[in-house]
Amino acid sequence: MATASDEDAVARAAYAVQRHQQILLKLRAEQRVDTAELAAAFGVSGESIRKDLIHLERHGQLKRVHGGAIPADTLSFEPAVSARTEYSTEKGRIARAALEYLPHQGAVLIEAGSTTEKLAETFPGDRELTVFTNALPIALALVNRPLLTVFTLGGRLRSRTLAEVDEWALRSLAEMNADVAFLGTNGISIERGLTTPDAAEAHIKRAMLSSARRRIFLSDHSKINVVSTVQHATLSSIDVLITDTGIANKDLKALRAAGVQVECV
């Protein structure tokens, strides 16, 4: 015989399914949903809505972004770096793990991105290193470390990502040799490799591959199985991929089966 608590659980599950359907209908009509607005509309907590969005994302029905969600097939969406606050804890762990690949001397290349910014925040100050970056926030975070010599690539500054792109940056990379590059991506797919929304940034990302002896990619699990507009690397370009333990086991197995060295932290 079902208890009252069992009946309550069934009712909550049914209501959650109804919310999921309404969220997807709203998303189809408006191309974006806001967590706070959904919570107010359904009379539930923001945490309940976040759980709904996590569930729908895991089933491939939407893509979570800061403050809400967009359709899963929106390839060109690119949040500003300042808005990329999701998975901050995971990005911090990834950045700390990346320090294991930092040489004690030589030159490193750090690409623009929210996870690579975390790396700059945790960067040690006891090594004489030359640091090249195309990201102003990263350069500013490191410039006062007395043992570091910091260079930016130059070029057009993208307001959305604060990354330097185009010909000046490409010319700098053509003359540069780094021991290790710490790189990011907007999406990683077995079928389509590594992708990003912006063609100009894709050109820079490709050039960075040729400028470094070793390529370490930093990416939280939300980028796995995501395909964006422009491919900038293949899986064979990855020497090491550092991600977090939120990665699905099937995705981890698929990447390793494809020959990618993956570290989960």
PDB file of C-alpha atoms in Angstrom:
ATOM      1  CA  MET A   1       0.000   0.000   0.000  1.00  0.00           C
ATOM      2  CA  ALA A   2       1.388   3.376  -1.039  1.00  0.00           C
ATOM      3  CA  THR A   3       2.151   5.838   1.744  1.00  0.00           C
ATOM      4  CA  ALA A   4       1.450   9.549   1.685  1.00  0.00           C
ATOM      5  CA  SER A   5       5.152  10.228   1.151  1.00  0.00           C
ATOM      6  CA  ASP A   6       5.175   7.888  -1.845  1.00  0.00           C
ATOM      7  CA  GLU A   7       2.195   9.696  -3.340  1.00  0.00           C
ATOM      8  CA  ASP A   8       3.922  13.059  -2.765  1.00  0.00           C
ATOM      9  CA  ALA A   9       7.041  11.809  -4.546  1.00  0.00           C
ATOM     10  CA  VAL A  10       5.001  10.652  -7.545  1.00  0.00           C
ATOM     11  CA  ALA A  11       3.196  13.990  -7.677  1.00  0.00           C
ATOM     12  CA  ARG A  12       6.485  15.918  -7.549  1.00  0.00           C
ATOM     13  CA  ALA A  13       7.930  13.792 -10.337  1.00  0.00           C
ATOM     14  CA  ALA A  14       4.833  14.334 -12.498  1.00  0.00           C
ATOM     15  CA  TYR A  15       4.976  18.083 -11.883  1.00  0.00           C
ATOM     16  CA  ALA A  16       8.673  18.091 -12.816  1.00  0.00           C
ATOM     17  CA  VAL A  17       7.856  16.366 -16.114  1.00  0.00           C
ATOM     18  CA  GLN A  18       5.217  19.026 -16.814  1.00  0.00           C
ATOM     19  CA  ARG A  19       7.761  21.760 -16.074  1.00  0.00           C
ATOM     20  CA  HIS A  20      10.248  20.149 -18.427  1.00  0.00           C
ATOM     21  CA  GLN A  21       7.677  20.179 -21.221  1.00  0.00           C
ATOM     22  CA  GLN A  22       6.774  23.811 -20.587  1.00  0.00           C
ATOM     23  CA  ILE A  23      10.430  24.835 -20.412  1.00  0.00           C
ATOM     24  CA  LEU A  24      11.115  23.223 -23.795  1.00  0.00           C
ATOM     25  CA  LEU A  25       8.061  24.871 -25.352  1.00  0.00           C
ATOM     26  CA  LYS A  26       9.157  28.275 -24.070  1.00  0.00           C
ATOM     27  CA  LEU A  27      12.711  27.645 -25.246  1.00  0.00           C
ATOM     28  CA  ARG A  28      11.495  26.700 -28.723  1.00  0.00           C
ATOM     29  CA  ALA A  29       9.443  29.877 -28.954  1.00  0.00           C
ATOM     30  CA  GLU A  30      11.918  32.360 -27.430  1.00  0.00           C
ATOM     31  CA  GLN A  31      15.339  30.712 -28.077  1.00  0.00           C
ATOM     32  CA  ARG A  32      16.396  31.361 -24.477  1.00  0.00           C
ATOM     33  CA  VAL A  33      14.958  30.825 -21.000  1.00  0.00           C
ATOM     34  CA  ASP A  34      15.901  32.605 -17.790  1.00  0.00           C
ATOM     35  CA  THR A  35      16.223  30.678 -14.525  1.00  0.00           C
ATOM     36  CA  ALA A  36      14.742  33.411 -12.332  1.00  0.00           C
ATOM     37  CA  GLU A  37      11.807  33.965 -14.675  1.00  0.00           C
ATOM     38  CA  LEU A  38      11.058  30.252 -14.821  1.00  0.00           C
ATOM     39  CA  ALA A  39      11.187  29.966 -11.024  1.00  0.00           C
ATOM     40  CA  ALA A  40       8.703  32.829 -10.682  1.00  0.00           C
ATOM     41  CA  ALA A  41       6.418  31.444 -13.387  1.00  0.00           C
ATOM     42  CA  PHE A  42       6.260  27.959 -11.859  1.00  0.00           C
ATOM     43  CA  GLY A  43       6.300  29.096  -8.235  1.00  0.00           C
ATOM     44  CA  VAL A  44       9.339  26.985  -7.376  1.00  0.00           C
ATOM     45  CA  SER A  45      12.869  27.736  -6.204  1.00  0.00           C
ATOM     46  CA  GLY A  46      15.707  28.650  -8.484  1.00  0.00           C
ATOM     47  CA  GLU A  47      17.435  25.450  -7.374  1.00  0.00           C
ATOM     48  CA  SER A  48      14.488  23.388  -8.667  1.00  0.00           C
ATOM     49  CA  ILE A  49      14.759  25.083 -12.048  1.00  0.00           C
ATOM     50  CA  ARG A  50      18.516  24.518 -12.142  1.00  0.00           C
ATOM     51  CA  LYS A  51      17.899  20.807 -11.528  1.00  0.00           C
ATOM     52  CA  ASP A  52      15.344  20.830 -14.353  1.00  0.00           C
ATOM     53  CA  LEU A  53      17.854  22.422 -16.720  1.00  0.00           C
ATOM     54  CA  ILE A  54      20.598  19.991 -15.695  1.00  0.00           C
ATOM     55  CA  HIS A  55      18.228  17.086 -16.404  1.00  0.00           C
ATOM     56  CA  LEU A  56      17.266  18.471 -19.812  1.00  0.00           C
ATOM     57  CA  GLU A  57      20.886  19.216 -20.723  1.00  0.00           C
ATOM     58  CA  ARG A  58      21.947  15.680 -19.873  1.00  0.00           C
ATOM     59  CA  HIS A  59      19.295  14.449 -22.286  1.00  0.00           C
ATOM     60  CA  GLY A  60      20.586  16.720 -25.025  1.00  0.00           C
ATOM     61  CA  GLN A  61      17.487  18.930 -25.086  1.00  0.00           C
ATOM     62  CA  LEU A  62      19.119  22.261 -24.256  1.00  0.00           C
ATOM     63  CA  LYS A  63      22.422  23.904 -23.422  1.00  0.00           C
ATOM     64  CA  ARG A  64      22.814  25.607 -20.055  1.00  0.00           C
ATOM     65  CA  VAL A  65      24.384  29.054 -20.011  1.00  0.00           C
ATOM     66  CA  HIS A  66      24.858  31.656 -17.288  1.00  0.00           C
ATOM     67  CA  GLY A  67      21.411  32.522 -15.913  1.00  0.00           C
ATOM     68  CA  GLY A  68      19.398  30.105 -18.012  1.00  0.00           C
ATOM     69  CA  ALA A  69      19.547  27.966 -21.143  1.00  0.00           C
ATOM     70  CA  ILE A  70      19.558  28.094 -24.937  1.00  0.00           C
ATOM     71  CA  PRO A  71      18.611  25.471 -27.547  1.00  0.00           C
ATOM     72  CA  ALA A  72      21.081  22.616 -27.846  1.00  0.00           C
ATOM     73  CA  ASP A  73      21.606  23.360 -31.549  1.00  0.00           C
ATOM     74  CA  THR A  74      22.587  27.008 -31.070  1.00  0.00           C
ATOM     75  CA  LEU A  75      26.131  26.696 -32.386  1.00  0.00           C
ATOM     76  CA  SER A  76      27.175  30.319 -32.547  1.00  0.00           C
ATOM     77  CA  PHE A  77      26.223  31.432 -29.044  1.00  0.00           C
ATOM     78  CA  GLU A  78      29.236  32.733 -27.135  1.00  0.00           C
ATOM     79  CA  PRO A  79      28.907  34.208 -23.633  1.00  0.00           C
ATOM     80  CA  ALA A  80      31.250  36.979 -22.576  1.00  0.00           C
ATOM     81  CA  VAL A  81      34.189  35.867 -20.432  1.00  0.00           C
ATOM     82  CA  SER A  82      32.849  37.923 -17.510  1.00  0.00           C
ATOM     83  CA  ALA A  83      29.603  35.928 -17.658  1.00  0.00           C
ATOM     84  CA  ARG A  84      31.248  32.508 -17.605  1.00  0.00           C
ATOM     85  CA  THR A  85      30.773  31.856 -13.910  1.00  0.00           C
ATOM     86  CA  GLU A  86      29.314  28.360 -14.112  1.00  0.00           C
ATOM     87  CA  TYR A  87      31.472  25.465 -12.946  1.00  0.00           C
ATOM     88  CA  SER A  88      33.838  27.847 -11.160  1.00  0.00           C
ATOM     89  CA  THR A  89      34.842  25.192  -8.626  1.00  0.00           C
ATOM     90  CA  GLU A  90      35.556  22.663 -11.359  1.00  0.00           C
ATOM     91  CA  LYS A  91      37.569  25.212 -13.347  1.00  0.00           C
ATOM     92  CA  GLY A  92      39.633  25.942 -10.257  1.00  0.00           C
ATOM     93  CA  ARG A  93      40.476  22.247  -9.852  1.00  0.00           C
ATOM     94  CA  ILE A  94      41.362  21.979 -13.536  1.00  0.00           C
ATOM     95  CA  ALA A  95      43.648  25.018 -13.306  1.00  0.00           C
ATOM     96  CA  ARG A  96      45.463  23.653 -10.266  1.00  0.00           C
ATOM     97  CA  ALA A  97      45.968  20.318 -12.008  1.00  0.00           C
ATOM     98  CA  ALA A  98      47.400  22.126 -15.046  1.00  0.00           C
ATOM     99  CA  LEU A  99      50.195  23.533 -12.886  1.00  0.00           C
ATOM    100  CA  GLU A 100      51.768  20.059 -12.961  1.00  0.00           C
ATOM    101  CA  TYR A 101      52.647  20.721 -16.607  1.00  0.00           C
ATOM    102  CA  LEU A 102      54.211  24.109 -15.961  1.00  0.00           C
ATOM    103  CA  PRO A 103      57.982  24.033 -16.632  1.00  0.00           C
ATOM    104  CA  HIS A 104      60.443  25.418 -14.101  1.00  0.00           C
ATOM    105  CA  GLN A 105      61.976  27.560 -16.805  1.00  0.00           C
ATOM    106  CA  GLY A 106      61.313  28.390 -20.425  1.00  0.00           C
ATOM    107  CA  ALA A 107      58.274  29.805 -22.213  1.00  0.00           C
ATOM    108  CA  VAL A 108      54.574  29.123 -21.903  1.00  0.00           C
ATOM    109  CA  LEU A 109      51.584  30.213 -23.954  1.00  0.00           C
ATOM    110  CA  ILE A 110      48.236  30.842 -22.253  1.00  0.00           C
ATOM    111  CA  GLU A 111      45.151  31.281 -24.391  1.00  0.00           C
ATOM    112  CA  ALA A 112      42.198  33.515 -23.544  1.00  0.00           C
ATOM    113  CA  GLY A 113      39.390  31.818 -21.637  1.00  0.00           C
ATOM    114  CA  SER A 114      37.669  31.527 -18.276  1.00  0.00           C
ATOM    115  CA  THR A 115      39.512  28.359 -17.214  1.00  0.00           C
ATOM    116  CA  THR A 116      42.896  29.653 -18.363  1.00  0.00           C
ATOM    117  CA  GLU A 117      42.193  32.800 -16.337  1.00  0.00           C
ATOM    118  CA  LYS A 118      41.865  30.525 -13.311  1.00  0.00           C
ATOM    119  CA  LEU A 119      45.281  29.144 -14.211  1.00  0.00           C
ATOM    120  CA  ALA A 120      46.733  32.664 -14.234  1.00  0.00           C
ATOM    121  CA  GLU A 121      45.193  33.327 -10.809  1.00  0.00           C
ATOM    122  CA  THR A 122      46.980  30.291  -9.336  1.00  0.00           C
ATOM    123  CA  PHE A 123      50.225  30.771 -11.272  1.00  0.00           C
ATOM    124  CA  PRO A 124      53.343  30.397  -9.068  1.00  0.00           C
ATOM    125  CA  GLY A 125      55.680  33.349  -8.716  1.00  0.00           C
ATOM    126  CA  ASP A 126      58.881  31.415  -8.015  1.00  0.00           C
ATOM    127  CA  ARG A 127      59.866  30.534 -11.605  1.00  0.00           C
ATOM    128  CA  GLU A 128      61.628  32.539 -14.262  1.00  0.00           C
ATOM    129  CA  LEU A 129      59.266  32.067 -17.163  1.00  0.00           C
ATOM    130  CA  THR A 130      58.355  33.923 -20.308  1.00  0.00           C
ATOM    131  CA  VAL A 131      54.582  34.016 -20.705  1.00  0.00           C
ATOM    132  CA  PHE A 132      52.848  34.726 -24.012  1.00  0.00           C
ATOM    133  CA  THR A 133      49.104  35.357 -24.008  1.00  0.00           C
ATOM    134  CA  ASN A 134      46.419  36.825 -26.229  1.00  0.00           C
ATOM    135  CA  ALA A 135      44.250  37.721 -23.216  1.00  0.00           C
ATOM    136  CA  LEU A 136      44.481  41.075 -21.463  1.00  0.00           C
ATOM    137  CA  PRO A 137      43.020  39.784 -18.155  1.00  0.00           C
ATOM    138  CA  ILE A 138      45.673  37.051 -18.048  1.00  0.00           C
ATOM    139  CA  ALA A 139      48.489  39.493 -18.841  1.00  0.00           C
ATOM    140  CA  LEU A 140      47.293  41.866 -16.113  1.00  0.00           C
ATOM    141  CA  ALA A 141      47.043  39.025 -13.594  1.00  0.00           C
ATOM    142  CA  LEU A 142      50.678  38.034 -14.212  1.00  0.00           C
ATOM    143  CA  VAL A 143      52.505  41.259 -15.009  1.00  0.00           C
ATOM    144  CA  ASN A 144      53.388  42.091 -11.386  1.00  0.00           C
ATOM    145  CA  ARG A 145      55.072  38.738 -10.737  1.00  0.00           C
ATOM    146  CA  PRO A 146      58.771  39.841 -10.668  1.00  0.00           C
ATOM    147  CA  LEU A 147      60.231  36.626 -12.137  1.00  0.00           C
ATOM    148  CA  LEU A 148      57.836  36.515 -15.087  1.00  0.00           C
ATOM    149  CA  THR A 149      58.308  38.233 -18.433  1.00  0.00           C
ATOM    150  CA  VAL A 150      54.865  38.760 -19.952  1.00  0.00           C
ATOM    151  CA  PHE A 151      54.109  39.395 -23.618  1.00  0.00           C
ATOM    152  CA  THR A 152      50.753  39.923 -25.323  1.00  0.00           C
ATOM    153  CA  LEU A 153      50.356  39.017 -28.980  1.00  0.00           C
ATOM    154  CA  GLY A 154      48.822  42.288 -30.147  1.00  0.00           C
ATOM    155  CA  GLY A 155      46.015  42.527 -32.670  1.00  0.00           C
ATOM    156  CA  ARG A 156      42.343  43.369 -32.621  1.00  0.00           C
ATOM    157  CA  LEU A 157      40.765  42.984 -29.189  1.00  0.00           C
ATOM    158  CA  ARG A 158      37.440  41.149 -29.152  1.00  0.00           C
ATOM    159  CA  SER A 159      35.141  42.792 -26.628  1.00  0.00           C
ATOM    160  CA  ARG A 160      33.260  39.566 -25.874  1.00  0.00           C
ATOM    161  CA  THR A 161      36.267  37.476 -24.885  1.00  0.00           C
ATOM    162  CA  LEU A 162      39.011  40.135 -24.420  1.00  0.00           C
ATOM    163  CA  ALA A 163      41.149  38.044 -26.776  1.00  0.00           C
ATOM    164  CA  GLU A 164      43.590  39.488 -29.289  1.00  0.00           C
ATOM    165  CA  VAL A 165      42.992  38.154 -32.806  1.00  0.00           C
ATOM    166  CA  ASP A 166      43.726  38.776 -36.504  1.00  0.00           C
ATOM    167  CA  GLU A 167      46.951  39.431 -38.399  1.00  0.00           C
ATOM    168  CA  TRP A 168      49.146  41.048 -35.712  1.00  0.00           C
ATOM    169  CA  ALA A 169      48.464  38.190 -33.327  1.00  0.00           C
ATOM    170  CA  LEU A 170      49.044  35.616 -36.082  1.00  0.00           C
ATOM    171  CA  ARG A 171      52.390  37.191 -36.994  1.00  0.00           C
ATOM    172  CA  SER A 172      53.490  37.067 -33.359  1.00  0.00           C
ATOM    173  CA  LEU A 173      52.583  33.396 -33.107  1.00  0.00           C
ATOM    174  CA  ALA A 174      54.501  32.599 -36.314  1.00  0.00           C
ATOM    175  CA  GLU A 175      57.710  33.840 -34.639  1.00  0.00           C
ATOM    176  CA  MET A 176      57.071  32.243 -31.251  1.00  0.00           C
ATOM    177  CA  ASN A 177      58.186  28.960 -29.700  1.00  0.00           C
ATOM    178  CA  ALA A 178      56.707  27.867 -26.376  1.00  0.00           C
ATOM    179  CA  ASP A 179      57.479  24.813 -24.294  1.00  0.00           C
ATOM    180  CA  VAL A 180      53.850  24.372 -23.237  1.00  0.00           C
ATOM    181  CA  ALA A 181      50.570  25.909 -24.369  1.00  0.00           C
ATOM    182  CA  PHE A 182      47.541  25.979 -22.087  1.00  0.00           C
ATOM    183  CA  LEU A 183      44.489  26.108 -24.325  1.00  0.00           C
ATOM    184  CA  GLY A 184      40.721  26.115 -24.115  1.00  0.00           C
ATOM    185  CA  THR A 185      37.771  25.334 -26.345  1.00  0.00           C
ATOM    186  CA  ASN A 186      34.017  25.879 -26.552  1.00  0.00           C
ATOM    187  CA  GLY A 187      33.247  22.329 -27.571  1.00  0.00           C
ATOM    188  CA  ILE A 188      34.813  18.864 -27.821  1.00  0.00           C
ATOM    189  CA  SER A 189      33.259  16.181 -29.987  1.00  0.00           C
ATOM    190  CA  ILE A 190      34.467  12.773 -31.119  1.00  0.00           C
ATOM    191  CA  GLU A 191      33.039  13.447 -34.579  1.00  0.00           C
ATOM    192  CA  ARG A 192      33.891  17.149 -35.036  1.00  0.00           C
ATOM    193  CA  GLY A 193      36.951  17.680 -32.865  1.00  0.00           C
ATOM    194  CA  LEU A 194      37.366  20.988 -31.036  1.00  0.00           C
ATOM    195  CA  THR A 195      35.189  23.915 -32.049  1.00  0.00           C
ATOM    196  CA  THR A 196      34.552  27.574 -31.246  1.00  0.00           C
ATOM    197  CA  PRO A 197      31.895  30.127 -32.308  1.00  0.00           C
ATOM    198  CA  ASP A 198      34.234  32.749 -33.800  1.00  0.00           C
ATOM    199  CA  ALA A 199      36.306  32.267 -36.965  1.00  0.00           C
ATOM    200  CA  ALA A 200      38.943  34.836 -35.940  1.00  0.00           C
ATOM    201  CA  GLU A 201      39.573  33.077 -32.645  1.00  0.00           C
ATOM    202  CA  ALA A 202      39.675  29.741 -34.477  1.00  0.00           C
ATOM    203  CA  HIS A 203      42.566  31.058 -36.626  1.00  0.00           C
ATOM    204  CA  ILE A 204      44.482  32.062 -33.500  1.00  0.00           C
ATOM    205  CA  LYS A 205      43.785  28.743 -31.821  1.00  0.00           C
ATOM    206  CA  ARG A 206      45.128  26.839 -34.841  1.00  0.00           C
ATOM    207  CA  ALA A 207      48.285  28.967 -34.926  1.00  0.00           C
ATOM    208  CA  MET A 208      48.855  28.318 -31.223  1.00  0.00           C
ATOM    209  CA  LEU A 209      49.036  24.579 -31.904  1.00  0.00           C
ATOM    210  CA  SER A 210      52.083  25.140 -34.107  1.00  0.00           C
ATOM    211  CA  SER A 211      53.766  27.499 -31.629  1.00  0.00           C
ATOM    212  CA  ALA A 212      54.047  25.067 -28.726  1.00  0.00           C
ATOM    213  CA  ARG A 213      55.930  21.835 -28.191  1.00  0.00           C
ATOM    214  CA  ARG A 214      53.198  20.484 -25.891  1.00  0.00           C
ATOM    215  CA  ARG A 215      49.471  21.335 -25.867  1.00  0.00           C
ATOM    216  CA  ILE A 216      47.426  21.061 -22.657  1.00  0.00           C
ATOM    217  CA  PHE A 217      43.699  21.658 -23.091  1.00  0.00           C
ATOM    218  CA  LEU A 218      41.651  22.797 -20.087  1.00  0.00           C
ATOM    219  CA  SER A 219      37.914  22.176 -20.329  1.00  0.00           C
ATOM    220  CA  ASP A 220      35.137  21.532 -17.832  1.00  0.00           C
ATOM    221  CA  HIS A 221      32.712  18.698 -18.565  1.00  0.00           C
ATOM    222  CA  SER A 222      29.994  20.980 -19.974  1.00  0.00           C
ATOM    223  CA  LYS A 223      32.074  21.379 -23.176  1.00  0.00           C
ATOM    224  CA  ILE A 224      32.112  17.631 -23.881  1.00  0.00           C
ATOM    225  CA  ASN A 225      29.842  16.527 -26.756  1.00  0.00           C
ATOM    226  CA  VAL A 226      29.308  20.173 -27.732  1.00  0.00           C
ATOM    227  CA  VAL A 227      29.806  21.273 -31.348  1.00  0.00           C
ATOM    228  CA  SER A 228      30.186  24.961 -32.180  1.00  0.00           C
ATOM    229  CA  THR A 229      30.542  26.759 -35.509  1.00  0.00           C
ATOM    230  CA  VAL A 230      34.240  26.527 -36.459  1.00  0.00           C
ATOM    231  CA  GLN A 231      36.668  23.655 -35.935  1.00  0.00           C
ATOM    232  CA  HIS A 232      40.032  24.787 -34.575  1.00  0.00           C
ATOM    233  CA  ALA A 233      41.675  21.460 -33.701  1.00  0.00           C
ATOM    234  CA  THR A 234      41.306  17.725 -34.045  1.00  0.00           C
ATOM    235  CA  LEU A 235      41.497  15.260 -31.186  1.00  0.00           C
ATOM    236  CA  SER A 236      45.017  14.378 -32.309  1.00  0.00           C
ATOM    237  CA  SER A 237      46.061  17.957 -31.458  1.00  0.00           C
ATOM    238  CA  ILE A 238      45.520  17.251 -27.752  1.00  0.00           C
ATOM    239  CA  ASP A 239      48.536  16.109 -25.772  1.00  0.00           C
ATOM    240  CA  VAL A 240      46.587  16.184 -22.503  1.00  0.00           C
ATOM    241  CA  LEU A 241      42.955  17.082 -21.797  1.00  0.00           C
ATOM    242  CA  ILE A 242      42.233  18.089 -18.203  1.00  0.00           C
ATOM    243  CA  THR A 243      38.560  18.041 -17.288  1.00  0.00           C
ATOM    244  CA  ASP A 244      36.502  17.488 -14.147  1.00  0.00           C
ATOM    245  CA  THR A 245      34.834  14.448 -12.651  1.00  0.00           C
ATOM    246  CA  GLY A 246      31.436  15.578 -13.946  1.00  0.00           C
ATOM    247  CA  ILE A 247      32.248  14.049 -17.335  1.00  0.00           C
ATOM    248  CA  ALA A 248      29.949  11.153 -18.220  1.00  0.00           C
ATOM    249  CA  ASN A 249      31.667   7.785 -18.072  1.00  0.00           C
ATOM    250  CA  LYS A 250      30.691   6.949 -21.669  1.00  0.00           C
ATOM    251  CA  ASP A 251      32.236  10.223 -22.889  1.00  0.00           C
ATOM    252  CA  LEU A 252      35.423   9.577 -20.941  1.00  0.00           C
ATOM    253  CA  LYS A 253      35.703   6.089 -22.442  1.00  0.00           C
ATOM    254  CA  ALA A 254      35.030   7.408 -25.953  1.00  0.00           C
ATOM    255  CA  LEU A 255      37.722  10.085 -25.698  1.00  0.00           C
ATOM    256  CA  ARG A 256      40.289   7.641 -24.347  1.00  0.00           C
ATOM    257  CA  ALA A 257      39.358   5.119 -27.032  1.00  0.00           C
ATOM    258  CA  ALA A 258      40.023   7.858 -29.581  1.00  0.00           C
ATOM    259  CA  GLY A 259      43.567   8.183 -28.217  1.00  0.00           C
ATOM    260  CA  VAL A 260      43.112  11.268 -26.026  1.00  0.00           C
ATOM    261  CA  GLN A 261      45.006  11.374 -22.729  1.00  0.00           C
ATOM    262  CA  VAL A 262      42.343  12.583 -20.282  1.00  0.00           C
ATOM    263  CA  GLU A 263      42.824  13.606 -16.666  1.00  0.00           C
ATOM    264  CA  CYS A 264      39.729  14.003 -14.484  1.00  0.00           C
ATOM    265  CA  VAL A 265      40.086  16.160 -11.389  1.00  0.00           C
TER     266      VAL A 265
END
